[in-house]
PDB file of C-alpha atoms in Angstrom:
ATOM      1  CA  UNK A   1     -47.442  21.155 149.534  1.00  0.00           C
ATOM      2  CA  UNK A   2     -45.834  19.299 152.769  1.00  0.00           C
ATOM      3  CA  UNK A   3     -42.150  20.287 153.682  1.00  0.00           C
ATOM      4  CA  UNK A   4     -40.555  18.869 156.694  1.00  0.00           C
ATOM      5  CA  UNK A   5     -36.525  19.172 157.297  1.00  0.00           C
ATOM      6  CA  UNK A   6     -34.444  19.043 153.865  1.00  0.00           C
ATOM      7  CA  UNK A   7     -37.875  17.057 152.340  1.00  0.00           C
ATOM      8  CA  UNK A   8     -40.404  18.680 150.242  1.00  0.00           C
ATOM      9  CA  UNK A   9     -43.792  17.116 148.325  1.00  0.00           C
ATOM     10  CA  UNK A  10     -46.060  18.907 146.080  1.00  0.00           C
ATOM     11  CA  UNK A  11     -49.005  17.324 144.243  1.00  0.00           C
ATOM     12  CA  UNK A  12     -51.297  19.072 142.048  1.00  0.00           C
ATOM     13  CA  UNK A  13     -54.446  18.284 140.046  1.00  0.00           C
ATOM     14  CA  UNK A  14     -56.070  20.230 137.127  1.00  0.00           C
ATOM     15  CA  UNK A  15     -59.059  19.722 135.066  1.00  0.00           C
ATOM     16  CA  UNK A  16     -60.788  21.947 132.288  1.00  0.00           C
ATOM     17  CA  UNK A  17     -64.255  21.406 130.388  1.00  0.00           C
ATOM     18  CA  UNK A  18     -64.644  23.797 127.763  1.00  0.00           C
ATOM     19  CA  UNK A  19     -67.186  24.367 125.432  1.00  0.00           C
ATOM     20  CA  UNK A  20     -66.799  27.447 122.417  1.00  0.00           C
ATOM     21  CA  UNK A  21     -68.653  27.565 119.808  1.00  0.00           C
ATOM     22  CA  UNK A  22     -68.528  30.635 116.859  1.00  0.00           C
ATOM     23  CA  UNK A  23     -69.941  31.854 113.608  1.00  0.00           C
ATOM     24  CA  UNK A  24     -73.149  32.488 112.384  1.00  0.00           C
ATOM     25  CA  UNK A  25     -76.206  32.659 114.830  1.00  0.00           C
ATOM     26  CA  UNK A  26     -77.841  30.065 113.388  1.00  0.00           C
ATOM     27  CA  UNK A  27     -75.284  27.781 113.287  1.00  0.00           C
ATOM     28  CA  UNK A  28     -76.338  24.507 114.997  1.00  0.00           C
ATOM     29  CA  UNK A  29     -73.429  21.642 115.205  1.00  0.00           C
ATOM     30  CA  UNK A  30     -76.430  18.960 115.270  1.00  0.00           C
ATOM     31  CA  UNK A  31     -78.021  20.430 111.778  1.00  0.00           C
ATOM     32  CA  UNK A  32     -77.233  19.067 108.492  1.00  0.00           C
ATOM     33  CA  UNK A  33     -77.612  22.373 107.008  1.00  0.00           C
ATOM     34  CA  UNK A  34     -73.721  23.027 105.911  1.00  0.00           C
ATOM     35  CA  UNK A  35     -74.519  26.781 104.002  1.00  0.00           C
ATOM     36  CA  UNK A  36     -74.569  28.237 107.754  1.00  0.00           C
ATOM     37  CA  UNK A  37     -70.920  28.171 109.112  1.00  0.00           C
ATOM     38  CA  UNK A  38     -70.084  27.522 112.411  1.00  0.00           C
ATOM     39  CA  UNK A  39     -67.040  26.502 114.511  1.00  0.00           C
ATOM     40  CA  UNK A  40     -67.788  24.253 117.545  1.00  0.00           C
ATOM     41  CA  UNK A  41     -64.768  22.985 119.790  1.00  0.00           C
ATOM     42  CA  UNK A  42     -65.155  20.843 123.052  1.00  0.00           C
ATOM     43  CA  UNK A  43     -62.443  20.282 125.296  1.00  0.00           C
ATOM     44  CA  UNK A  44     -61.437  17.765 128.559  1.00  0.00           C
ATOM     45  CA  UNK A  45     -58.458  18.055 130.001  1.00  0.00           C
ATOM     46  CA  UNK A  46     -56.949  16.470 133.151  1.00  0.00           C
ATOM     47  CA  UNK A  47     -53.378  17.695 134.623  1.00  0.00           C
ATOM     48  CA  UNK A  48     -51.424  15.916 137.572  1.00  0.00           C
ATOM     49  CA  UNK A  49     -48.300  16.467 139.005  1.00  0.00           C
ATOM     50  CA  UNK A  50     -45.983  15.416 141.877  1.00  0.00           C
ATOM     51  CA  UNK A  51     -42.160  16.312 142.784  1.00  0.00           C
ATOM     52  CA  UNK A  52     -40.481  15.131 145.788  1.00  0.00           C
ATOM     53  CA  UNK A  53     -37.022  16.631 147.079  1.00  0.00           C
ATOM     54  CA  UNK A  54     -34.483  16.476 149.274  1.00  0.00           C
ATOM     55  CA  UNK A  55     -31.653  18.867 150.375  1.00  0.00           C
ATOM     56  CA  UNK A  56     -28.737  16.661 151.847  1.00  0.00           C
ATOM     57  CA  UNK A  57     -26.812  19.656 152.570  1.00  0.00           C
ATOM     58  CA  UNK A  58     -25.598  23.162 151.160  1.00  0.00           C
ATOM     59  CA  UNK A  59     -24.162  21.323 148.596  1.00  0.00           C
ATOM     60  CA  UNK A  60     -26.512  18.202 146.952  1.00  0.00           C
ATOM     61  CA  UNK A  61     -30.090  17.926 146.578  1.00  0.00           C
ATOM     62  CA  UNK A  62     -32.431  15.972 144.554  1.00  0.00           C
ATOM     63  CA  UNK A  63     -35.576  16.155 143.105  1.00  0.00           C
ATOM     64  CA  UNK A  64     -37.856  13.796 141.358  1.00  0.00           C
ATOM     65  CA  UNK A  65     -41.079  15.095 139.220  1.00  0.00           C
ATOM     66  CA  UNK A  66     -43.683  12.876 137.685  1.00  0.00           C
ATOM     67  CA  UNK A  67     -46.222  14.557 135.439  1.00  0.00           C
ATOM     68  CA  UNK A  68     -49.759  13.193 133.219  1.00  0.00           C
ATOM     69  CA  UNK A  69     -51.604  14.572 130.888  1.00  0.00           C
ATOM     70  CA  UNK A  70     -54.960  13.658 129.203  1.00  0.00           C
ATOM     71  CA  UNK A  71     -56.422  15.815 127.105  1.00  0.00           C
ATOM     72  CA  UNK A  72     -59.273  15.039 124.091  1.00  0.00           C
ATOM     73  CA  UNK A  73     -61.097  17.483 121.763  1.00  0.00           C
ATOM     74  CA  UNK A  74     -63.714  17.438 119.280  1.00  0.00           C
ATOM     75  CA  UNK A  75     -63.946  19.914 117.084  1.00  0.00           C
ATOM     76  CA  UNK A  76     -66.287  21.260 114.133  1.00  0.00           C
ATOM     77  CA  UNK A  77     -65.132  24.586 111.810  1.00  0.00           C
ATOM     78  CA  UNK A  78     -67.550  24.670 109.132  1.00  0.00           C
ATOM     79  CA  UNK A  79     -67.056  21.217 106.978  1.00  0.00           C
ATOM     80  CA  UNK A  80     -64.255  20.075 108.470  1.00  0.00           C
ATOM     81  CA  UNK A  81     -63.548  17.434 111.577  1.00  0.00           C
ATOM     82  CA  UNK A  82     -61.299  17.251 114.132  1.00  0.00           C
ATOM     83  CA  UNK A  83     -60.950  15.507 117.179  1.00  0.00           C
ATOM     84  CA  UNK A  84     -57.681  15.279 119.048  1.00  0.00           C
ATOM     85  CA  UNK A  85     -57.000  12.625 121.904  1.00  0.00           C
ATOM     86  CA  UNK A  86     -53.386  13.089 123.855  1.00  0.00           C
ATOM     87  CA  UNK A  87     -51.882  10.848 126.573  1.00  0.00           C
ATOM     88  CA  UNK A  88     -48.825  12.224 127.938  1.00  0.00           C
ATOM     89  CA  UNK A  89     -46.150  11.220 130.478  1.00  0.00           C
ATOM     90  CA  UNK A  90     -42.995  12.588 132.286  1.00  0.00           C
ATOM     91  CA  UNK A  91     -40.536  11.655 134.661  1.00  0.00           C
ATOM     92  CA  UNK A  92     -37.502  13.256 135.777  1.00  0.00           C
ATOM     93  CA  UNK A  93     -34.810  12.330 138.439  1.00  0.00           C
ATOM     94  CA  UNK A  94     -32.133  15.103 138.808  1.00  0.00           C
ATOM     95  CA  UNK A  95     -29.550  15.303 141.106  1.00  0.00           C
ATOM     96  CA  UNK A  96     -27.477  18.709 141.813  1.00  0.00           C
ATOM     97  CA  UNK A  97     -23.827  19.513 143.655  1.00  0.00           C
ATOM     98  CA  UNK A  98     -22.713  22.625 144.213  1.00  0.00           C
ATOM     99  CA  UNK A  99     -18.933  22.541 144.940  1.00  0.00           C
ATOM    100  CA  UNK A 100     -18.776  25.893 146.063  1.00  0.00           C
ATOM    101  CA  UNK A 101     -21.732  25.103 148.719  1.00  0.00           C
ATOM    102  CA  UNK A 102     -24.006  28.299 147.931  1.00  0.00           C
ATOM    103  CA  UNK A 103     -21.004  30.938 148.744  1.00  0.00           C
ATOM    104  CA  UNK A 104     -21.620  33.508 146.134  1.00  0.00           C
ATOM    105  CA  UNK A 105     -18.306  35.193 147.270  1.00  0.00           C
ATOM    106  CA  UNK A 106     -15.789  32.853 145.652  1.00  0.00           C
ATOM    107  CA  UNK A 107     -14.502  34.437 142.462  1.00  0.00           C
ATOM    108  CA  UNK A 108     -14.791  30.130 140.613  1.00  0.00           C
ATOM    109  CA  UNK A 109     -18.361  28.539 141.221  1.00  0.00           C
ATOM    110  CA  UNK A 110     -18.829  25.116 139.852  1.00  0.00           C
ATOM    111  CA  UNK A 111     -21.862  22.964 139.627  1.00  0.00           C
ATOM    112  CA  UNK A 112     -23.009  19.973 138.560  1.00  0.00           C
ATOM    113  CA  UNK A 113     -26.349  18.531 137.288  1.00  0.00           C
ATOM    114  CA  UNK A 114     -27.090  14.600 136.376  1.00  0.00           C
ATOM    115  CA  UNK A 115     -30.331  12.601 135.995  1.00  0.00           C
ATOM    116  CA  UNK A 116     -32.407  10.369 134.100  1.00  0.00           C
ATOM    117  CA  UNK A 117     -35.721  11.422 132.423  1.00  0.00           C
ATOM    118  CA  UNK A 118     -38.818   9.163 130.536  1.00  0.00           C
ATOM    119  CA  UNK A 119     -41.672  11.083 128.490  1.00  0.00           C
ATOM    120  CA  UNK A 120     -43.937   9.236 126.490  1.00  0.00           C
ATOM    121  CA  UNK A 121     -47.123  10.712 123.870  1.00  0.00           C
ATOM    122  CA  UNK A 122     -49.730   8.679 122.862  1.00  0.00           C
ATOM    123  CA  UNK A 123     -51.676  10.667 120.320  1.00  0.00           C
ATOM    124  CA  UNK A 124     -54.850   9.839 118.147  1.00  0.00           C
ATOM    125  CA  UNK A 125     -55.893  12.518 115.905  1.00  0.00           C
ATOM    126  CA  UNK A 126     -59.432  11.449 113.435  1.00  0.00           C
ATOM    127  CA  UNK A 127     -59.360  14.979 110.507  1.00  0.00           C
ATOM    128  CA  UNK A 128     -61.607  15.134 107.796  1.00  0.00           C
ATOM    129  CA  UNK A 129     -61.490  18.434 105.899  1.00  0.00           C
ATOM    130  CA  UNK A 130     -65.389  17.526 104.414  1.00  0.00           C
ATOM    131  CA  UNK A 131     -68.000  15.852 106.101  1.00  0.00           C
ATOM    132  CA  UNK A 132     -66.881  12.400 104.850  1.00  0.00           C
ATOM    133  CA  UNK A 133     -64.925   9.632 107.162  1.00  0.00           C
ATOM    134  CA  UNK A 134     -62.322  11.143 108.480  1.00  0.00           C
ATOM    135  CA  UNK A 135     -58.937  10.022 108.103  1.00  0.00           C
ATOM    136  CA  UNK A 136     -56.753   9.014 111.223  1.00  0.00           C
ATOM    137  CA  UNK A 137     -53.413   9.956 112.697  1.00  0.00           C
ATOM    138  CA  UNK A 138     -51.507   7.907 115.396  1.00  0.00           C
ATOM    139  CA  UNK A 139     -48.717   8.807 117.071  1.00  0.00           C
ATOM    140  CA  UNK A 140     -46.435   6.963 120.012  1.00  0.00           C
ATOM    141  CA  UNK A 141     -42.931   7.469 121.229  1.00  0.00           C
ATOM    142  CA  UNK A 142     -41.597   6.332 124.446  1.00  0.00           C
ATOM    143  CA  UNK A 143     -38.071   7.581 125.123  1.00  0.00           C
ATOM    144  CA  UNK A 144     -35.212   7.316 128.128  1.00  0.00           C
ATOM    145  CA  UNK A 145     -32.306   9.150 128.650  1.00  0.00           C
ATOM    146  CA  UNK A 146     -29.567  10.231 131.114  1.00  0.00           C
ATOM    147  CA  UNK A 147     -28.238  14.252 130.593  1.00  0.00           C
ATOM    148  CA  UNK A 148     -25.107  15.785 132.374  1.00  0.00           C
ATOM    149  CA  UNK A 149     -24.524  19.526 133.100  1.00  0.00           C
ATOM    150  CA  UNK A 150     -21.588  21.521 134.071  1.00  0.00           C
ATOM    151  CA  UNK A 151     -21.810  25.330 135.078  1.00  0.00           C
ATOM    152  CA  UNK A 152     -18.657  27.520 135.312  1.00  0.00           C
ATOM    153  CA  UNK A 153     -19.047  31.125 136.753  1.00  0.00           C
ATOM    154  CA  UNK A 154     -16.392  33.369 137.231  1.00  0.00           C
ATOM    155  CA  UNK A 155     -17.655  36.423 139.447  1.00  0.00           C
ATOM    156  CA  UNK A 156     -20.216  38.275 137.849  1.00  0.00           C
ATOM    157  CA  UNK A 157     -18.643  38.157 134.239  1.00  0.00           C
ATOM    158  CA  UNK A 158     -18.595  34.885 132.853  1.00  0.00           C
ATOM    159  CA  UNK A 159     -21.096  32.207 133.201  1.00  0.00           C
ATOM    160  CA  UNK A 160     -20.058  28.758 130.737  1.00  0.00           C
ATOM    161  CA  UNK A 161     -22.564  25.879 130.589  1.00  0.00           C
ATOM    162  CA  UNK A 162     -22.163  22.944 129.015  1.00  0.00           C
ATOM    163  CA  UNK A 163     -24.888  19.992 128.675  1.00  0.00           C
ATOM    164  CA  UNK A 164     -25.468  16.774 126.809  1.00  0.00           C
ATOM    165  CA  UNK A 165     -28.386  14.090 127.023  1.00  0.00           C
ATOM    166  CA  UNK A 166     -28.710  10.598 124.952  1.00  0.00           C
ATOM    167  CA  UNK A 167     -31.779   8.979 124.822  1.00  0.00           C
ATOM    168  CA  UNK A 168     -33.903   5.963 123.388  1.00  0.00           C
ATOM    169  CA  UNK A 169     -36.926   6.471 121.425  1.00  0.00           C
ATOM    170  CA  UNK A 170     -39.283   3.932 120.065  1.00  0.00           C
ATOM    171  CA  UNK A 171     -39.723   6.107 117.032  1.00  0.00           C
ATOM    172  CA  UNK A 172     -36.050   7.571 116.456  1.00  0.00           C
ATOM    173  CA  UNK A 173     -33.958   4.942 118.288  1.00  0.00           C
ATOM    174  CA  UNK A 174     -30.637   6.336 120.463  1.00  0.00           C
ATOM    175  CA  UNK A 175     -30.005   9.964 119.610  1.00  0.00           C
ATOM    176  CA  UNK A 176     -27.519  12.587 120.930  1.00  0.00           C
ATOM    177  CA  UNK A 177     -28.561  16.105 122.378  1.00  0.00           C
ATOM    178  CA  UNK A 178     -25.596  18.777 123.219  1.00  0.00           C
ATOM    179  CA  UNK A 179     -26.119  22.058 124.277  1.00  0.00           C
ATOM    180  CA  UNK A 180     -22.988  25.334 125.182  1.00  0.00           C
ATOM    181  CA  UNK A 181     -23.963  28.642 126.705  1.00  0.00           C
ATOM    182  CA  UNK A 182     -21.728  31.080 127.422  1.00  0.00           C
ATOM    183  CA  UNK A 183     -22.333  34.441 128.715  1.00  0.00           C
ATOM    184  CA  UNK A 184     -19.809  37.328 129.595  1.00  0.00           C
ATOM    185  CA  UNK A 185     -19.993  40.940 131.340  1.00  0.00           C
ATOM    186  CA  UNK A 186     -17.164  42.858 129.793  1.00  0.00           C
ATOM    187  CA  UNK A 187     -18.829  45.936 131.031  1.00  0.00           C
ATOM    188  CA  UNK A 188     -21.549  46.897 133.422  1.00  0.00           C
ATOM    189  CA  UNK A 189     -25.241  46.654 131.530  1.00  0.00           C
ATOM    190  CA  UNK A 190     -23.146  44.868 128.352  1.00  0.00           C
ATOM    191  CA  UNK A 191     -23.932  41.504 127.810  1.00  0.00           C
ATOM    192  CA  UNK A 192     -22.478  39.228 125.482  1.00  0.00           C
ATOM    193  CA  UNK A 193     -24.304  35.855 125.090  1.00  0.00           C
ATOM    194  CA  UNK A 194     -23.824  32.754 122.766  1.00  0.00           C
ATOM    195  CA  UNK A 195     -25.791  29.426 122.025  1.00  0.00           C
ATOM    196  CA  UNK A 196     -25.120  26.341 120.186  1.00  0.00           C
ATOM    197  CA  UNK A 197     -26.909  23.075 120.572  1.00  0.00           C
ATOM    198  CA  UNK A 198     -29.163  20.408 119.170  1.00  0.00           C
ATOM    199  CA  UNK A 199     -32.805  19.399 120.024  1.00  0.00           C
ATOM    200  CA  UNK A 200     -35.982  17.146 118.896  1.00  0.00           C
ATOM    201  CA  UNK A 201     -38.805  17.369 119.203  1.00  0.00           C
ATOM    202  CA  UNK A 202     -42.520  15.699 117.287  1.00  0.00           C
ATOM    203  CA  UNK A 203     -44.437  17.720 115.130  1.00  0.00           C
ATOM    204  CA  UNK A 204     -48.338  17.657 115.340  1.00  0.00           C
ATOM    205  CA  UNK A 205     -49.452  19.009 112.502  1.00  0.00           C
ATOM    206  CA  UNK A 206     -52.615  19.370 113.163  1.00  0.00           C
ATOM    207  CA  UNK A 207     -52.891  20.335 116.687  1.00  0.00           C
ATOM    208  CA  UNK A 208     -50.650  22.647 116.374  1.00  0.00           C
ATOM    209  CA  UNK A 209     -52.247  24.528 113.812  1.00  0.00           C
ATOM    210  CA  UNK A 210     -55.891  24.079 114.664  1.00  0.00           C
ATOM    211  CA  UNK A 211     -56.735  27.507 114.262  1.00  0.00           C
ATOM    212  CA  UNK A 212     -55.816  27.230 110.195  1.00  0.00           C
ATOM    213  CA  UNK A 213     -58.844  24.652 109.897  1.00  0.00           C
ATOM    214  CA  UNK A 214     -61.238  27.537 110.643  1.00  0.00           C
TER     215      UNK A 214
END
């Protein structure tokens, strides 16, 4: 982390190498024995991450956050296969006024958030649910968009925010995502809170239920 004036950088790294392995003790992932059950699941993961901002003033600031992710598993439970390899992107440019400059004192605060943002998965996914050739699974989608936010506060009682995004995607071509929260303090400890809004998102169906194959 470097900060100098009204600029800040962070960069961070992370890595994993995991190795689990379950079931009974003589299980051995390299036997051809499959009456002895075992679960076997090996894991690399790398992480990196940057952001860069800059406060202009009370007022503006922006910030800018790039992100990468690889990750790859193999995995054994019992007679079934799976191995997993993920290639993942972000990129986010936001930039933020506060017309009421920080003062927390004026009874009407509003602010406003813009930006553009990029993520793109590249997933390969090989599953064979008995030792045969297993069957494979691609997925890639590469989206853009720009998003808007406005926040309303009035003193400590009402806070109104109101968002909406449109994006590109390779796989669902332009979209539309709006979002409303509201929140209001009639009373002291008495909150009263609603949400409405729309959101996508890609389903992995088999990472994210790994656990079922045991």
């Amino acid at each position: 982390q470097y900060k100098h004036g009204g600029y800040t950088f962070q960069a961070m790294v992370k890595t994993l190498n995991e190795w689990r392995q379950s079931g009974q003790m003589a299980f051995n992932s390299n036997s051809s024995n499959d009456s002895i059950y075992g679960v076997e699941i090996k894991t690399d993961r790398v992480e990196a991450y940057l952001k860069n901002g800059y406060v202009f003033s009370d007022k503006a600031n922006i910030g800018i956050t790039t992100s990468y992710i690889y990750h790859h598993q193999n995995s054994i439970f019992g007679q079934r296969i799976y191995s997993g390899t993920q290639h993942s992107y972000n990129f986010n440019a936001i930039f933020s006024y506060d017309f009421s400059g920080g003062n927390h004192h004026v009874d009407h605060a509003h602010s406003l958030l813009a930006g553009i943002s990029s993520q793109g998965d590249i997933y390969t996914e090989l599953v064979a649910l008995q030792k045969q050739t297993p069957n494979r699974y691609d997925l890639n989608d590469i989206y853009a968009g720009i998003f808007f936010q406005y926040t309303y506060k009035f003193k400590e009682k009402l806070t109104l925010i109101a968002g909406i995004r449109g994006d590109y995607s390779t796989l669902y071509k332009p979209f539309v995502t709006p979002r409303l929260h509201l929140k209001y303090s009639p009373w002291e400890k008495t909150n009263i809170r609603l949400a409405v809004g729309k959101g996508t998102r890609n389903s992995m169906l088999f990472a994210e239920n790994n656990y079922l194959l045991t």
